[in-house]
PDB file of C-alpha atoms in Angstrom:
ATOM      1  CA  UNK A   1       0.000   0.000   0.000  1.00  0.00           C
ATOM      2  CA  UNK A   2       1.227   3.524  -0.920  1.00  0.00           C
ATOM      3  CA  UNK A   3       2.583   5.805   1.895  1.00  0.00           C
ATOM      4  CA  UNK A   4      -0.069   8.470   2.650  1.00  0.00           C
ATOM      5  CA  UNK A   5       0.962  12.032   2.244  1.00  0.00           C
ATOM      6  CA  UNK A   6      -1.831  14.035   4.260  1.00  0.00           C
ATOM      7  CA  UNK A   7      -2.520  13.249   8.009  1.00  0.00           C
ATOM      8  CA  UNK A   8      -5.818  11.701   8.211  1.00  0.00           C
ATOM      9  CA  UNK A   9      -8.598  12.971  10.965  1.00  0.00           C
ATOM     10  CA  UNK A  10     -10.880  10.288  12.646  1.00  0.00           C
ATOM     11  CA  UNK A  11     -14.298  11.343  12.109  1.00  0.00           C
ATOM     12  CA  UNK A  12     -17.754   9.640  12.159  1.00  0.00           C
ATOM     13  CA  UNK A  13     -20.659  11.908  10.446  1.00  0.00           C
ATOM     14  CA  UNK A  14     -22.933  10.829   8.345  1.00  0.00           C
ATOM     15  CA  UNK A  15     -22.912  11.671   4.924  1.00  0.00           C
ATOM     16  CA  UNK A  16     -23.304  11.371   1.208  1.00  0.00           C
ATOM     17  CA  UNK A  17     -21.816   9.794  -2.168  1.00  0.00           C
ATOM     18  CA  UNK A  18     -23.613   9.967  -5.867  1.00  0.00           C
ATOM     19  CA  UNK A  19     -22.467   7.762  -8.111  1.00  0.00           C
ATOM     20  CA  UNK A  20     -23.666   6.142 -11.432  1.00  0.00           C
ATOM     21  CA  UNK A  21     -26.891   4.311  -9.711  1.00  0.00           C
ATOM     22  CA  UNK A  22     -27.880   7.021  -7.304  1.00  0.00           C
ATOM     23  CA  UNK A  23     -27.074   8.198  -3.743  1.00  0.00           C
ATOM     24  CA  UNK A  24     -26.034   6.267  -0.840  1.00  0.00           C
ATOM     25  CA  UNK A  25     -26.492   7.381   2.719  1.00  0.00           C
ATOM     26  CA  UNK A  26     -22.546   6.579   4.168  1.00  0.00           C
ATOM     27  CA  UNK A  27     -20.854   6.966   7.345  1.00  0.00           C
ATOM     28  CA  UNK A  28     -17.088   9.127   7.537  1.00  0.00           C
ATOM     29  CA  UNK A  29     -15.156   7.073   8.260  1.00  0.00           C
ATOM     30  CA  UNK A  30     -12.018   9.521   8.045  1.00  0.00           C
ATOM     31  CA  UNK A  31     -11.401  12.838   6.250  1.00  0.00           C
ATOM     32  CA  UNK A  32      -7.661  14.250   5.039  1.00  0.00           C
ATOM     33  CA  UNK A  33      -7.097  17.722   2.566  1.00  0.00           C
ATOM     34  CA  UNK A  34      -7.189  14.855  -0.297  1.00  0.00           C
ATOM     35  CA  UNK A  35      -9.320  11.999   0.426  1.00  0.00           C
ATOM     36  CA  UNK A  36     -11.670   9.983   3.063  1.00  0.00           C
ATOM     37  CA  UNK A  37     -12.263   6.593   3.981  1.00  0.00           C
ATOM     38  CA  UNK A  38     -16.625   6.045   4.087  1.00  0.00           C
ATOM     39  CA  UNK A  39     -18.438   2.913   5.466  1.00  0.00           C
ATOM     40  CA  UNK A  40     -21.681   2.127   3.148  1.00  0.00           C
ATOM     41  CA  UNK A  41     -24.477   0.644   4.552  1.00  0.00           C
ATOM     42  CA  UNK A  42     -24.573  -1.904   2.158  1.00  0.00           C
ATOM     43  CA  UNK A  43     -21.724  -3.511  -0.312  1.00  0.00           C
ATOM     44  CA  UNK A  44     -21.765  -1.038  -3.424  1.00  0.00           C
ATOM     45  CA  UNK A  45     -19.769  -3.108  -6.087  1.00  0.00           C
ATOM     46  CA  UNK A  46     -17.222   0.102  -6.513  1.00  0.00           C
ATOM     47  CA  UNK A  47     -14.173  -0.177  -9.376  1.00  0.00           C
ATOM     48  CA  UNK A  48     -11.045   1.646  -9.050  1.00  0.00           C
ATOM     49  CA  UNK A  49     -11.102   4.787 -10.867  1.00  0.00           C
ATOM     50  CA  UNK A  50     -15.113   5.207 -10.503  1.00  0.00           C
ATOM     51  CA  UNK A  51     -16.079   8.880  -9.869  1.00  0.00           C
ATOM     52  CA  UNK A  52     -18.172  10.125  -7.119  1.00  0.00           C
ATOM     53  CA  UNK A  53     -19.675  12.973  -5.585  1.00  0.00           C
ATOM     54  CA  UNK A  54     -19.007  13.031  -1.538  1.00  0.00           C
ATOM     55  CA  UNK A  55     -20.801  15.419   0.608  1.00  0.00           C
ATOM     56  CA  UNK A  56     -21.737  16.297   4.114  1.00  0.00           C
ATOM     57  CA  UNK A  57     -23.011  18.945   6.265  1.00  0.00           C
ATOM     58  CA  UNK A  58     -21.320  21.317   8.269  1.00  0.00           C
ATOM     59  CA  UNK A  59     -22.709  21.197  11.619  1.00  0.00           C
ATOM     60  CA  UNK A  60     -25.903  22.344  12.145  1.00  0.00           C
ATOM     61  CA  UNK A  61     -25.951  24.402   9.063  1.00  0.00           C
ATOM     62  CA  UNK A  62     -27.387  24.007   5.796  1.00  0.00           C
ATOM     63  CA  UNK A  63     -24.255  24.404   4.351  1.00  0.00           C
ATOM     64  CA  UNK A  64     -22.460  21.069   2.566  1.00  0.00           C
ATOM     65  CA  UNK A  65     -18.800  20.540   2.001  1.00  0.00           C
ATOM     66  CA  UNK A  66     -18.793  18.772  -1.659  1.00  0.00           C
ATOM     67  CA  UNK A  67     -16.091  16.515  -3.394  1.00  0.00           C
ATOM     68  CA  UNK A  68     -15.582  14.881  -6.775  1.00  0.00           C
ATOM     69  CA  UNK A  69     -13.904  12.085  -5.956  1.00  0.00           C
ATOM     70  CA  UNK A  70     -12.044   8.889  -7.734  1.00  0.00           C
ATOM     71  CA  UNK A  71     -12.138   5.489  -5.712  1.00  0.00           C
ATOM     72  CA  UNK A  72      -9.175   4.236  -4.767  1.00  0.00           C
ATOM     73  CA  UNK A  73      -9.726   0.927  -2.861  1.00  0.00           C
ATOM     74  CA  UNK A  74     -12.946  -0.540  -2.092  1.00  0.00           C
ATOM     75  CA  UNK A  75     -13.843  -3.557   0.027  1.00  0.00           C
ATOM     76  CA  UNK A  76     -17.285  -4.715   0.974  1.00  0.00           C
ATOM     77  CA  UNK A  77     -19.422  -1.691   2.617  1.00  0.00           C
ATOM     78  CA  UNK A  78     -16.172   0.246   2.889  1.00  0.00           C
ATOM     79  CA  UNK A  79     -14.356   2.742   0.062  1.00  0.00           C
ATOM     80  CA  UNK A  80     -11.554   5.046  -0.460  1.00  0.00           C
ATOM     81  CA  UNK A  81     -10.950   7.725  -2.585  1.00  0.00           C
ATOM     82  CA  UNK A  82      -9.128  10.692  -3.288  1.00  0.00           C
ATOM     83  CA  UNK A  83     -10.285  14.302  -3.644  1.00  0.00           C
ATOM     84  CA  UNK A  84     -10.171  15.541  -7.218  1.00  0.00           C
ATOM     85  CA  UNK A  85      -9.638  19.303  -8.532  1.00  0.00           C
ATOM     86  CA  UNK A  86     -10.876  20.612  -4.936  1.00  0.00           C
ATOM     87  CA  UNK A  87     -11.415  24.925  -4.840  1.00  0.00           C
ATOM     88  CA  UNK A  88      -9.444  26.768  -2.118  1.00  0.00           C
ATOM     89  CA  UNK A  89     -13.313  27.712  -0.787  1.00  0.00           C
ATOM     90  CA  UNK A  90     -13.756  24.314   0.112  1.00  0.00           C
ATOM     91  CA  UNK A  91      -9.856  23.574   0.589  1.00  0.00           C
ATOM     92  CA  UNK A  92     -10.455  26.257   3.416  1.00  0.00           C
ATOM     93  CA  UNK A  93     -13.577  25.104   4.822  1.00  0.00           C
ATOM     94  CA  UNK A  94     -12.281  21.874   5.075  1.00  0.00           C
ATOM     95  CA  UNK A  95      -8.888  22.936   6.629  1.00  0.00           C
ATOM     96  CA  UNK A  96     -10.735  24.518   9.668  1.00  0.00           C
ATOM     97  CA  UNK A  97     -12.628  21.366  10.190  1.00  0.00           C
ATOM     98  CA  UNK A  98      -9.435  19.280  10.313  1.00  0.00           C
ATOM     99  CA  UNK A  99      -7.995  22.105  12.852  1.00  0.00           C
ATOM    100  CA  UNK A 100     -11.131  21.700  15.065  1.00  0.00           C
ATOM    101  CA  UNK A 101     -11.181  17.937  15.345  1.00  0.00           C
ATOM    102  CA  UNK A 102      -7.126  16.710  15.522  1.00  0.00           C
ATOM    103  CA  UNK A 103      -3.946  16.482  18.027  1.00  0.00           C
ATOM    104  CA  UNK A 104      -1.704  17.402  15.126  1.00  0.00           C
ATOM    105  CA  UNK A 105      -2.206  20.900  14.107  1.00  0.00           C
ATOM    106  CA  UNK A 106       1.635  21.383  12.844  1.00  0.00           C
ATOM    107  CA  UNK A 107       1.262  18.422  10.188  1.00  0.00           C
ATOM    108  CA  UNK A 108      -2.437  19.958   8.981  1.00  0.00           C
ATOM    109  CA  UNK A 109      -1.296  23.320   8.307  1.00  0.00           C
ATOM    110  CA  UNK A 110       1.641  22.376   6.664  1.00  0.00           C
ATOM    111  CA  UNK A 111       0.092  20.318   4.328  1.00  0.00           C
ATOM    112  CA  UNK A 112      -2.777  22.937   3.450  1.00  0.00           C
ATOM    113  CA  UNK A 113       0.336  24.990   2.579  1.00  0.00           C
ATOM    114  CA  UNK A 114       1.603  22.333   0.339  1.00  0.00           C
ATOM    115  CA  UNK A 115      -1.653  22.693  -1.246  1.00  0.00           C
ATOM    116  CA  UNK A 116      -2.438  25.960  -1.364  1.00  0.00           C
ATOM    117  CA  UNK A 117       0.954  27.455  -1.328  1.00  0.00           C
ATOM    118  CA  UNK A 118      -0.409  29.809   1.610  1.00  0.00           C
TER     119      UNK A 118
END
């Protein structure tokens, strides 16, 4: 398996993914600047490269963080997959989200300026 390059935040929210045959109710799994790991609630028979459309709210607000997504791995109710083509809006929103919810503030700032270039 490939060395990860951004720090990955444990977080369980619920969620969404569109794909091909609809939209799946999912649970976060985990969340980085470039991916997330989901749990489905039932096996979806994903392939490697498949795009996707993850989202899920922020808080109490009506407000969605959205992400075109490839799979990368995918095993039973569980999938993978890595952030495409993300705007700094959402890079941003995201970033804060990451600061709120981990031990390792250093390694999450430095990668949103390996991102960013901020």
């Amino acid at each position: 398996m490939a060395t990860r390059r951004f720090s990955r935040c444990r977080m369980v929210e619920k969620c969404f993914v569109d794909y091909e045959n609809g939209t799946s109710e999912v649970t976060l799994q985990d969340i980085s600047l470039k991916g997330a790991l989901v749990e489905l609630k039932i096996a979806v028979p994903f392939n490697l490269g498949d795009g996707i459309c993850l989202s899920f709210p922020l808080g109490h607000s009506d407000k969605y963080l959205q992400f075109n997504a490839e799979i990368k791995h995918s095993n039973g109710t569980m999938a993978g997959m890595e952030f495409l083509d993300t705007d700094l809006g959402t890079l941003v929103e995201l970033h804060s989200l990451l600061k709120a919810n981990t031990d390792n503030l250093e390694e999450i700032n430095r990668e949103f300026s390996l991102l960013t270039g901020a």
